[in-house]
PDB file of C-alpha atoms in Angstrom:
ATOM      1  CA  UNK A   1      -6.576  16.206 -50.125  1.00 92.00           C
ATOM      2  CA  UNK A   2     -10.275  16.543 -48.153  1.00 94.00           C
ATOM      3  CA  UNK A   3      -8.937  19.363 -46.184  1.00 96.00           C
ATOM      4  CA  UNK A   4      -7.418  21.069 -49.037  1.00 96.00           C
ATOM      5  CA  UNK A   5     -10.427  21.044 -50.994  1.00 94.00           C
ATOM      6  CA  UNK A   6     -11.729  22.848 -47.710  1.00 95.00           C
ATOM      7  CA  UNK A   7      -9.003  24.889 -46.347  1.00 94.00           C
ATOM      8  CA  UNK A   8      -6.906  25.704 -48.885  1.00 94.00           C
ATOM      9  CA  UNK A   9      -6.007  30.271 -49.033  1.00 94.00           C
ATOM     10  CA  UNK A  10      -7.701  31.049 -52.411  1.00 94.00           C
ATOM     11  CA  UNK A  11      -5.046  32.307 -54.141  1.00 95.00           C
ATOM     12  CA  UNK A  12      -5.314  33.558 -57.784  1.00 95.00           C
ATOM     13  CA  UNK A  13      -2.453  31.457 -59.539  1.00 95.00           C
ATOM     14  CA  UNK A  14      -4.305  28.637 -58.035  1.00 94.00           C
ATOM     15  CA  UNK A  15      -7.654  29.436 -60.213  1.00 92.00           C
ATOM     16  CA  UNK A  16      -8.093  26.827 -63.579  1.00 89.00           C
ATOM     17  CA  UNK A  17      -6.683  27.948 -66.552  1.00 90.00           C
ATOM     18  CA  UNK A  18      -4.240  29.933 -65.128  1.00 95.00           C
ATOM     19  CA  UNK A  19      -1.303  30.440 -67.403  1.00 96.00           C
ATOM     20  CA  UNK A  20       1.952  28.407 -66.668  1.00 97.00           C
ATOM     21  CA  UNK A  21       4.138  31.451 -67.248  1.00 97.00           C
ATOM     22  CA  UNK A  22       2.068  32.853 -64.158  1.00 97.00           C
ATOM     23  CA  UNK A  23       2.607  29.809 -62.087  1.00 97.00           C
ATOM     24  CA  UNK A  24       6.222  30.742 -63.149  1.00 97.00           C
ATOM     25  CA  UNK A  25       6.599  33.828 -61.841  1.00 97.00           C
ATOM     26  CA  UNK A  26       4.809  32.945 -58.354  1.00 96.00           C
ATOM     27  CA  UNK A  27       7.126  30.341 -58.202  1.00 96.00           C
ATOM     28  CA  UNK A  28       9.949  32.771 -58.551  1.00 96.00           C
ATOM     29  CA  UNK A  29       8.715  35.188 -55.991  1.00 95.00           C
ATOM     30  CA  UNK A  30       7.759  33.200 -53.718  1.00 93.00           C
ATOM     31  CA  UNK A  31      11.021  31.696 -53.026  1.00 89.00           C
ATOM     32  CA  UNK A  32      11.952  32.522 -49.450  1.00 84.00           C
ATOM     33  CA  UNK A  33       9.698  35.367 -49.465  1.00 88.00           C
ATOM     34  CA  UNK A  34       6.178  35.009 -47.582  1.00 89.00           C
ATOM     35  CA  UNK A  35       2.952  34.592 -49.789  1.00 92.00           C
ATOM     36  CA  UNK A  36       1.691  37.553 -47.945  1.00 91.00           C
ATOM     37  CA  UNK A  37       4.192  39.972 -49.754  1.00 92.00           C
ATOM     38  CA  UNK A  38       3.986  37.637 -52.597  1.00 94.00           C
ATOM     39  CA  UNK A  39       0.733  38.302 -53.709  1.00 95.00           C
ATOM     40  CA  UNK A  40       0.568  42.093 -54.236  1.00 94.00           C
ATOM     41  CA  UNK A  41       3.611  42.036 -56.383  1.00 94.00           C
ATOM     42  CA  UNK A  42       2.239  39.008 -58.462  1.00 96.00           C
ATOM     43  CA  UNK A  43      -0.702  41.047 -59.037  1.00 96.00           C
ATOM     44  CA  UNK A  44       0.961  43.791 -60.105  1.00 95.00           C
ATOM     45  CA  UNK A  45       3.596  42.249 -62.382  1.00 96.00           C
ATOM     46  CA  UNK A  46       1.443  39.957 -63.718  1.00 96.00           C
ATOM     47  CA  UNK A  47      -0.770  43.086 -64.861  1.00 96.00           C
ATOM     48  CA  UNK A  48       2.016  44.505 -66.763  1.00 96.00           C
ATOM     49  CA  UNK A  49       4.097  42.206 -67.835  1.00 97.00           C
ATOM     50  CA  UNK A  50       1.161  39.152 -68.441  1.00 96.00           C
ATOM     51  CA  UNK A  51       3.495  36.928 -71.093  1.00 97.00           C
ATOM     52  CA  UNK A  52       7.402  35.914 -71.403  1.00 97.00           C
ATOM     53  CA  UNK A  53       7.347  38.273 -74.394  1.00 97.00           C
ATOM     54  CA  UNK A  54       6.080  41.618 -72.677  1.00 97.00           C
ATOM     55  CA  UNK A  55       8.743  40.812 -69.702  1.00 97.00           C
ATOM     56  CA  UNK A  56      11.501  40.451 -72.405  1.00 96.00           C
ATOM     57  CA  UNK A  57      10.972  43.390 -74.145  1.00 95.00           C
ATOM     58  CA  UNK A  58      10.843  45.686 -70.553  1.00 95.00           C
ATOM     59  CA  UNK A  59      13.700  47.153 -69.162  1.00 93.00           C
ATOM     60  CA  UNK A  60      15.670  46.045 -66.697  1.00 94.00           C
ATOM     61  CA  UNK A  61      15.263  49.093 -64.713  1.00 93.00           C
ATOM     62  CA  UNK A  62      11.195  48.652 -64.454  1.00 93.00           C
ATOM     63  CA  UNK A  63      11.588  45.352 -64.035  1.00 95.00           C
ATOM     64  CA  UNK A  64      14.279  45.527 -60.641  1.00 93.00           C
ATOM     65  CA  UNK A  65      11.406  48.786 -59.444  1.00 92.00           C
ATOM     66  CA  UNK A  66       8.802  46.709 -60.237  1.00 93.00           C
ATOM     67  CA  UNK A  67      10.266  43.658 -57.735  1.00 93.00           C
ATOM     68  CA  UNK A  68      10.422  46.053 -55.105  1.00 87.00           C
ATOM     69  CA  UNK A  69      10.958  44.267 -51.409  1.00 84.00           C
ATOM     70  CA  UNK A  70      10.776  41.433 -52.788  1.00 89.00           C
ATOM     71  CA  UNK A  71      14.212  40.500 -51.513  1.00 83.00           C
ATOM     72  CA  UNK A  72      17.090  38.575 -53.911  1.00 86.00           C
ATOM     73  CA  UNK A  73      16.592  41.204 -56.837  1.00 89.00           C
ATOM     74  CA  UNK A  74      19.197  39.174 -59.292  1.00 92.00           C
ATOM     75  CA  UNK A  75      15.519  37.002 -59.165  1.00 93.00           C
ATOM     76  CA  UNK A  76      14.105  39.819 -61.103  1.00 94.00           C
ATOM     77  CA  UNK A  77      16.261  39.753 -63.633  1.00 94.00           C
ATOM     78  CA  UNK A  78      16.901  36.349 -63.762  1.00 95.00           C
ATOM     79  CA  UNK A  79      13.195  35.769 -64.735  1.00 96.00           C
ATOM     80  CA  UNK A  80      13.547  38.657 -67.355  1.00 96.00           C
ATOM     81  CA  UNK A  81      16.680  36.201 -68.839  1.00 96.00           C
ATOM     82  CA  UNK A  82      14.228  32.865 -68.924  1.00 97.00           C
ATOM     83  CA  UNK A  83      11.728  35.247 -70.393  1.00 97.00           C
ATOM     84  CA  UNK A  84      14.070  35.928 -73.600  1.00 97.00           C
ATOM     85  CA  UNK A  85      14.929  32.463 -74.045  1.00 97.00           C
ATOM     86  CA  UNK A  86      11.027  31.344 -73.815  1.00 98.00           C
ATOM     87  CA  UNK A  87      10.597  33.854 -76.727  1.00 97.00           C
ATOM     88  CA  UNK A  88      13.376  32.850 -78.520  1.00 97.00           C
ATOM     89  CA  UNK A  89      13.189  29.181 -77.957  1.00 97.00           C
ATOM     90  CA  UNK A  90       9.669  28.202 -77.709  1.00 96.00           C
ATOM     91  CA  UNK A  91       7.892  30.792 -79.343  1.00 96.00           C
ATOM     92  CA  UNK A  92       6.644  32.167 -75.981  1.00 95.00           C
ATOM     93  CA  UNK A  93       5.049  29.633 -74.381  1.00 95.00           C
ATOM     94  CA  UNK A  94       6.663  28.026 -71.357  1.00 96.00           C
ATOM     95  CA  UNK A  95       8.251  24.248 -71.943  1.00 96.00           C
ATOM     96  CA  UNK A  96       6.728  21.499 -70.202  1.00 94.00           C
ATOM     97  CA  UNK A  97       9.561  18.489 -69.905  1.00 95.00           C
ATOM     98  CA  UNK A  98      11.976  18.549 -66.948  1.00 96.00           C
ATOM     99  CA  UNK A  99      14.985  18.566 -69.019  1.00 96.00           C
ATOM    100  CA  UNK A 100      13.806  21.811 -71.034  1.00 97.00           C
ATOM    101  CA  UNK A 101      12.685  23.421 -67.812  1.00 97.00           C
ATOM    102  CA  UNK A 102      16.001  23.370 -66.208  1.00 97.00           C
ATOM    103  CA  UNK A 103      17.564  24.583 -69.169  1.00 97.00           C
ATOM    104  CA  UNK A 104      16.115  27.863 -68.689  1.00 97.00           C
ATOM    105  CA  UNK A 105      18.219  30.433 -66.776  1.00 95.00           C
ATOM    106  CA  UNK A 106      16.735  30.422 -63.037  1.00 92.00           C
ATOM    107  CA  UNK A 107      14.882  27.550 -62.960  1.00 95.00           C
ATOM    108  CA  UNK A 108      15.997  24.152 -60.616  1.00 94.00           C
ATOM    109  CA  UNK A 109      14.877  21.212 -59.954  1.00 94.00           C
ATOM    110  CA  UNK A 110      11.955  22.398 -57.388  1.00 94.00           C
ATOM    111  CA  UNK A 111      11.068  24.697 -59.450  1.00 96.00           C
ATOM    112  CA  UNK A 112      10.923  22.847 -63.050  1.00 97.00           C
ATOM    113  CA  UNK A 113       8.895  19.726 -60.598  1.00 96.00           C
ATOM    114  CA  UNK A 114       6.347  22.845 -59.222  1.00 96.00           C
ATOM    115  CA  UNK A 115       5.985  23.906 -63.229  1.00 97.00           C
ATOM    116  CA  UNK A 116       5.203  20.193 -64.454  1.00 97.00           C
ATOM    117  CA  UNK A 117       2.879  19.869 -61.464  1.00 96.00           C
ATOM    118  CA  UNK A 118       0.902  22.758 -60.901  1.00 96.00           C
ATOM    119  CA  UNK A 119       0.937  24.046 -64.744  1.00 96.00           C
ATOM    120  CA  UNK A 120       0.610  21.186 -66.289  1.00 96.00           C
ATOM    121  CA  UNK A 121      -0.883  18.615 -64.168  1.00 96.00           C
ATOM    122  CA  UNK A 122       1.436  15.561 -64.470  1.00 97.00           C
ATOM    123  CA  UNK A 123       2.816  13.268 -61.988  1.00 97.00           C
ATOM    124  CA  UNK A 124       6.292  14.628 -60.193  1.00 96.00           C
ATOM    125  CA  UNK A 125       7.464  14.900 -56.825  1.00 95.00           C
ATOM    126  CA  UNK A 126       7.303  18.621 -55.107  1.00 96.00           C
ATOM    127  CA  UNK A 127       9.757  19.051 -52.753  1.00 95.00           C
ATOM    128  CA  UNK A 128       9.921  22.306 -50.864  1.00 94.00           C
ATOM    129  CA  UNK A 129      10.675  22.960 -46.937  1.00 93.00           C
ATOM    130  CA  UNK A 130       7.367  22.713 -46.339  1.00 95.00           C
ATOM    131  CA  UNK A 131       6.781  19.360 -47.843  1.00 96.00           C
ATOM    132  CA  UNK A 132      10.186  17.905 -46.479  1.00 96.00           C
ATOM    133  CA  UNK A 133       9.095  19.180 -42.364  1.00 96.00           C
ATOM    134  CA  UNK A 134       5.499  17.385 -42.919  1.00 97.00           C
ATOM    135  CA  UNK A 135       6.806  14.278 -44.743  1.00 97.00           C
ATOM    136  CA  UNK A 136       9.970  14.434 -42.027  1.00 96.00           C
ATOM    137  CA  UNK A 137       7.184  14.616 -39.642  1.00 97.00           C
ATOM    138  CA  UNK A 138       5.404  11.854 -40.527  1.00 96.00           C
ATOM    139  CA  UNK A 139       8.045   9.326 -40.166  1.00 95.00           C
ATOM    140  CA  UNK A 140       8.900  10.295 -36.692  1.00 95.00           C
ATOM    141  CA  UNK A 141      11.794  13.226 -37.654  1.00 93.00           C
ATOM    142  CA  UNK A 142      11.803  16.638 -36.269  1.00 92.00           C
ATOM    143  CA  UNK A 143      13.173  18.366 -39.377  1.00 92.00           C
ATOM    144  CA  UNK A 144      14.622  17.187 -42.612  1.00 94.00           C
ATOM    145  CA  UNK A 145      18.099  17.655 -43.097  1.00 93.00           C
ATOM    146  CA  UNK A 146      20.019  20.868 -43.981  1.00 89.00           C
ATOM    147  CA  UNK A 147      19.938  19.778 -48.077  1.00 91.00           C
ATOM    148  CA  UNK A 148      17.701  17.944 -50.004  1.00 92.00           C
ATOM    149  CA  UNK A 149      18.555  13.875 -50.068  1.00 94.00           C
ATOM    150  CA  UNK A 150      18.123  11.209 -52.946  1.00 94.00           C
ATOM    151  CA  UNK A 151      16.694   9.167 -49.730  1.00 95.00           C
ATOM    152  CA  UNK A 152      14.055  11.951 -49.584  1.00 95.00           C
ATOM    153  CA  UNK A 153      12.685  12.220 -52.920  1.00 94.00           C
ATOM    154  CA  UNK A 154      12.813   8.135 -53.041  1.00 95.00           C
ATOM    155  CA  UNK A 155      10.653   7.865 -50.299  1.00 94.00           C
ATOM    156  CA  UNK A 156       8.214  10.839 -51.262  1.00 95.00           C
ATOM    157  CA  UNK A 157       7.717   9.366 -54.783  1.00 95.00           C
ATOM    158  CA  UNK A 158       6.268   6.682 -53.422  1.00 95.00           C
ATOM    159  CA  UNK A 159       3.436   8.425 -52.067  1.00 95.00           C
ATOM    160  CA  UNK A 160       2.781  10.887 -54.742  1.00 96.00           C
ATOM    161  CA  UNK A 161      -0.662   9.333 -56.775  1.00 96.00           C
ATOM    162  CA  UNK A 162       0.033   7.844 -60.160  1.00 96.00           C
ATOM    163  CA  UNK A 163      -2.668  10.222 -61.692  1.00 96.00           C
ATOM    164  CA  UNK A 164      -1.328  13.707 -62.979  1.00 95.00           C
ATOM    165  CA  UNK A 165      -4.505  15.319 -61.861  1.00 95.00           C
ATOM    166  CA  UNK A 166      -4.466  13.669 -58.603  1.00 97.00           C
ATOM    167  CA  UNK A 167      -0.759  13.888 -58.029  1.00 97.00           C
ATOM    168  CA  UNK A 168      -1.091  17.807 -58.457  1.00 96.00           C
ATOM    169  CA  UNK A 169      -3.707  17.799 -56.140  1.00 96.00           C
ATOM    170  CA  UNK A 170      -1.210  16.078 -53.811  1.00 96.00           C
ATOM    171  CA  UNK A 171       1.727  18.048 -53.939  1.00 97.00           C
ATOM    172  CA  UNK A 172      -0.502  21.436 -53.362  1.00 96.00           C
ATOM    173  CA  UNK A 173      -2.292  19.555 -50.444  1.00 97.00           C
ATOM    174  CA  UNK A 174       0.566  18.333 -48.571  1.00 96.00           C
ATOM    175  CA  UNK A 175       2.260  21.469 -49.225  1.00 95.00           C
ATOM    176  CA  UNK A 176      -0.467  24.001 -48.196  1.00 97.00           C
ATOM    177  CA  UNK A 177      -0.266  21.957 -44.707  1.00 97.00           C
ATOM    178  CA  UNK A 178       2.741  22.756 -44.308  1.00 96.00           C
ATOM    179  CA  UNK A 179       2.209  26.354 -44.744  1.00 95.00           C
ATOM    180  CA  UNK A 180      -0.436  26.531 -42.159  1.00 96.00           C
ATOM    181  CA  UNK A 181      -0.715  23.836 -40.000  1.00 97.00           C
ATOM    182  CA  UNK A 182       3.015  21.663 -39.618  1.00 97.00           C
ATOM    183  CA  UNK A 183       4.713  24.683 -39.397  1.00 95.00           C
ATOM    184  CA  UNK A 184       8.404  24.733 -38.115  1.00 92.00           C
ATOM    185  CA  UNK A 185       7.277  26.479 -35.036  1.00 91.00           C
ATOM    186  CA  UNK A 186       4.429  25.723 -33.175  1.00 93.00           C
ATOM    187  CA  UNK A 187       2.431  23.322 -35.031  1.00 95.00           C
ATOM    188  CA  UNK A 188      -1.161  23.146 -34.807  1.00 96.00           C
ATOM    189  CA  UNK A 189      -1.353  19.273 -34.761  1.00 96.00           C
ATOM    190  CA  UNK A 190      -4.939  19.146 -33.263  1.00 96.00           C
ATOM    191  CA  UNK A 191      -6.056  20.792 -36.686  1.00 96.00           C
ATOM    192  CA  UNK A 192      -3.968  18.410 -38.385  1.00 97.00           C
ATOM    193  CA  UNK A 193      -6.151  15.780 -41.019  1.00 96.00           C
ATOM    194  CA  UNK A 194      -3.167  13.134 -40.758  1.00 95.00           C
ATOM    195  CA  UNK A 195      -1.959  13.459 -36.960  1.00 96.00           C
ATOM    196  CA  UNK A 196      -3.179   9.918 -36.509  1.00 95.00           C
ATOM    197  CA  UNK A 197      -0.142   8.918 -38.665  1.00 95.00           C
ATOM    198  CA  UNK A 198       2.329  11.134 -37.364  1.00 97.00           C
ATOM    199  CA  UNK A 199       5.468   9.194 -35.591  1.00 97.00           C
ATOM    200  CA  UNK A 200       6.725  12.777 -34.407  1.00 96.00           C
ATOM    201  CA  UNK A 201       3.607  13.197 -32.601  1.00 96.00           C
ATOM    202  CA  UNK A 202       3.063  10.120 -31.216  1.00 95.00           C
ATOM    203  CA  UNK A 203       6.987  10.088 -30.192  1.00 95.00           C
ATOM    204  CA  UNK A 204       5.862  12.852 -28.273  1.00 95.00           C
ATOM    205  CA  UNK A 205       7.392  15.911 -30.787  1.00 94.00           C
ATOM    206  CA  UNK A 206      10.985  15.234 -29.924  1.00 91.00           C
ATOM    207  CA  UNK A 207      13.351  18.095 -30.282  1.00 86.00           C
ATOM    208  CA  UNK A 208      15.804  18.009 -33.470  1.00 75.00           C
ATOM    209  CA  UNK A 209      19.160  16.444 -33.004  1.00 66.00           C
ATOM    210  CA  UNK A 210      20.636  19.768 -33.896  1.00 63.00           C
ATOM    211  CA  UNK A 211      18.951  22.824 -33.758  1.00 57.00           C
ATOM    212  CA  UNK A 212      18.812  25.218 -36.881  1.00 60.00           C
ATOM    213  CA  UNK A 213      20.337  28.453 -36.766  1.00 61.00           C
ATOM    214  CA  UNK A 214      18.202  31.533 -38.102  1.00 58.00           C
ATOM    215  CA  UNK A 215      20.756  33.494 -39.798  1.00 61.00           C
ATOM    216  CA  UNK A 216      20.879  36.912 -38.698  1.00 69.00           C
ATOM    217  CA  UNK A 217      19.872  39.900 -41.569  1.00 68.00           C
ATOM    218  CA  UNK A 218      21.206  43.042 -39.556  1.00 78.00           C
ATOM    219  CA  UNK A 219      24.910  43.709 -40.596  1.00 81.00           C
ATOM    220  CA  UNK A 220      24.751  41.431 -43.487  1.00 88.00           C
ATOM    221  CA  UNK A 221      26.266  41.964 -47.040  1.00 89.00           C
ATOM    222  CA  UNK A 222      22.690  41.370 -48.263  1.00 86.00           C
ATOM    223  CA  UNK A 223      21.029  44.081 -46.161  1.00 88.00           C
ATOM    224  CA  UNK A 224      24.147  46.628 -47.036  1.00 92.00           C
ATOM    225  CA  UNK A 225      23.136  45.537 -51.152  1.00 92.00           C
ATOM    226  CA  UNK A 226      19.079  46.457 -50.276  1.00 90.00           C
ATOM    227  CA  UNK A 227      20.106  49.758 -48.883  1.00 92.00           C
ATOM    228  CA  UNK A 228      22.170  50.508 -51.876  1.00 92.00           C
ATOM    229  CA  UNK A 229      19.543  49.318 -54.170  1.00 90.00           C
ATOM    230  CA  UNK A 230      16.363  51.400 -52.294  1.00 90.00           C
ATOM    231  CA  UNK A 231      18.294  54.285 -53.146  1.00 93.00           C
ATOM    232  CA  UNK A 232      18.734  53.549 -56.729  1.00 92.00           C
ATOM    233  CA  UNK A 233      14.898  52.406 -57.499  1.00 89.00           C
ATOM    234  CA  UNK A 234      13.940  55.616 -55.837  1.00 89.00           C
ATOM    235  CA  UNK A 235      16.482  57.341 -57.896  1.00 88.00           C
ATOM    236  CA  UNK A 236      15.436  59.545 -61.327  1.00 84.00           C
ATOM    237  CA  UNK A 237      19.194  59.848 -62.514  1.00 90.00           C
ATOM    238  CA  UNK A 238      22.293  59.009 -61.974  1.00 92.00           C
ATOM    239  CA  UNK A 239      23.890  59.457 -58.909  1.00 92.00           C
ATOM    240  CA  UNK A 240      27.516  60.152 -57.846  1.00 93.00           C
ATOM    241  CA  UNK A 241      29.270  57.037 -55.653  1.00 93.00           C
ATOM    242  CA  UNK A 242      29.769  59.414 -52.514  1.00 93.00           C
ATOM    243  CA  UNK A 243      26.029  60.643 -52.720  1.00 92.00           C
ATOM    244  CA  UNK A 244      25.201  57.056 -52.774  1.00 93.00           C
ATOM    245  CA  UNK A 245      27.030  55.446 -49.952  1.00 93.00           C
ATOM    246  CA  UNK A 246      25.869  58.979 -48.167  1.00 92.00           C
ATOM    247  CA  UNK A 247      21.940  58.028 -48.886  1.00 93.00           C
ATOM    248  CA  UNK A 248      22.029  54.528 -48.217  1.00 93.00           C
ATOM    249  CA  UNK A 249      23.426  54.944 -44.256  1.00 93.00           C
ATOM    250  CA  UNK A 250      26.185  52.870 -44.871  1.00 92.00           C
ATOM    251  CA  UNK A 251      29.904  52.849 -43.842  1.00 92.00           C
ATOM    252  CA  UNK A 252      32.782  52.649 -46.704  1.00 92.00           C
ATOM    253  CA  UNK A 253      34.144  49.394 -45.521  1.00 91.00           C
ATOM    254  CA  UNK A 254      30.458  47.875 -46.407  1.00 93.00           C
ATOM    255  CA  UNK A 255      29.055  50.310 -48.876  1.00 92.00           C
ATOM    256  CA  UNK A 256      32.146  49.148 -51.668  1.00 93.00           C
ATOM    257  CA  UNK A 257      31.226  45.825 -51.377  1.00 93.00           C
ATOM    258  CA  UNK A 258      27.615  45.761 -52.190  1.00 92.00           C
ATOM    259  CA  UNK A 259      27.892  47.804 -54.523  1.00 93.00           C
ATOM    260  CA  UNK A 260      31.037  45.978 -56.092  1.00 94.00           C
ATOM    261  CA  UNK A 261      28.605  42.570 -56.665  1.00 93.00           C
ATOM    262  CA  UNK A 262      25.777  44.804 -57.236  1.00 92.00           C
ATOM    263  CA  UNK A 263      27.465  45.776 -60.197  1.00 93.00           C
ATOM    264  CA  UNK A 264      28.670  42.418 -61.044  1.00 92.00           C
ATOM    265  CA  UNK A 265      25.538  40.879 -60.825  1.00 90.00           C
ATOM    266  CA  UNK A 266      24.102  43.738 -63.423  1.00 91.00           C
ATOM    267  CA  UNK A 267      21.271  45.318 -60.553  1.00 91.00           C
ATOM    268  CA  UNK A 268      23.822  48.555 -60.878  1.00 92.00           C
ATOM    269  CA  UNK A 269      25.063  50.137 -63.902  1.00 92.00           C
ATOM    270  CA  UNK A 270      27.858  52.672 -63.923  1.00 92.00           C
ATOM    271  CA  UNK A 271      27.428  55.493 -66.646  1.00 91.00           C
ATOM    272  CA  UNK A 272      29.798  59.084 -67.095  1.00 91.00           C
ATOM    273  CA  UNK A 273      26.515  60.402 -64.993  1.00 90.00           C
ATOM    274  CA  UNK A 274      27.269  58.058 -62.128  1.00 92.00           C
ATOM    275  CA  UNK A 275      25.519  54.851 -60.239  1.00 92.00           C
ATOM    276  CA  UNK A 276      21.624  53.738 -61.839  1.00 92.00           C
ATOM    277  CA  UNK A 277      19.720  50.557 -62.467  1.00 91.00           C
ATOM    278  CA  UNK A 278      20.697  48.685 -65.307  1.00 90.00           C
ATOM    279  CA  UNK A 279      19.100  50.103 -68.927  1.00 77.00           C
ATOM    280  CA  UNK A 280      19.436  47.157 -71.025  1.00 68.00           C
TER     281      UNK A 280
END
């Protein structure tokens, strides 16, 4: 928590008094997405659409622009959903028990824990990647395993303070290193405040029984769906199928499918006009 205080990125959802619907949305975007690329949109989104009710009323076509790069765009709208039912619900102000958290649409267990401990300062147990590699780590493991454990979040509840200030403090702390210093590759563990407790170190940073596999993106059904949908948040009217599979580069036998679950998942709409983003 000393090199936190110290070396922790300023970041601006980070700041005191910062609204838990904002914590919220950083939450949302930054899942598998870099804070780099993160930041910019928060910015921006959080500049237009500052409250659950000013997301609710946009439309779904702004709001799928507006996430841009952001990657998993059924995110976007997703958070637009839990926006609604904040509105609707809780008079527009975000829940703060775990069971009312996860009742919202998007929202699991990490993220209802990351809500209850960064927005409202009480004692839970934050369990993302980076948390699970350092904790991992520290017990003399090279990685966690592939899904999250009941072993895991046993054994990291024991560390967490009993103090909701201080276990906040905690979870951002051990998390931050993490980010920047036990990283999965390359670990700076001369930097690192607690390598005098690290087992993985001291074991001499052993390899992990079974190596992790970095899924590829080229060729993917996910990269076909971002071509399709750069076209349409570029797009200022409907446009034919043909012209579509035509401007997003990609073959029939993987242009129908995107679009096929991009439709089903609502980030397409099909009109008399042709393909657009979703109006309502």
């Amino acid at each position: 928590m000393s090199w936190y205080n110290t070396s922790a990125r300023q970041l601006p959802w980070r700041d005191p008094g910062t609204d838990p619907w904002a914590i919220l949305v950083c939450e949302v975007m930054s899942q598998q997405t870099p804070i780099a690329r993160v930041l910019p949109a928060w910015e921006e989104w959080m500049a237009r659409w500052p409250d659950p009710t000013a997301l609710a009323e946009a439309s779904p076509a702004h709001v799928i622009i507006a996430w841009g790069t952001l990657g998993y765009p059924r995110r976007a709208l997703r958070l637009q959903e839990c926006a609604g039912v904040v509105v609707e619900k809780w008079d527009g102000t975000l829940p703060r028990s775990r069971e009312d958290l996860l009742s919202l649409p998007g929202i699991g267990p990490y993220t209802a824990d990351a809500i209850i401990a960064f927005a409202y300062r009480e004692r839970t147990t934050v369990l993302d990647v980076n948390v699970r590699r350092v904790l991992a780590r520290i017990y003399g493991e090279a990685a966690p395993p592939t899904s999250l454990k009941a072993w895991e979040v046993e054994r990291a509840s024991h560390l967490v303070p009993d103090d909701g200030e201080a276990a906040s403090q905690w979870n951002a702390a051990i998390m931050e290193l993490g980010a920047l210093i036990c990283t999965a590759r390359n670990p700076r563990c001369e930097q690192c405040p607690i390598a005098p407790h690290c087992a993985w170190l001291e074991l001499g940073k052993p390899e992990a029984a079974t190596p992790r596999k970095v899924q590829a993106f080229e060729g993917t059904h996910r990269q076909a769906r971002g071509k399709v949908m750069r076209v349409l948040r570029t797009a200022h009217a409907p446009i034919g199928v043909e012209e579509l599979r035509e401007r997003s580069g990609l073959p029939e036998v993987r242009f129908e499918p995107a679009l096929t679950t991009l439709l089903a998942d609502g980030l397409a709409a099909a009109t008399p006009g042709g393909i657009q983003l979703p109006i309502e």
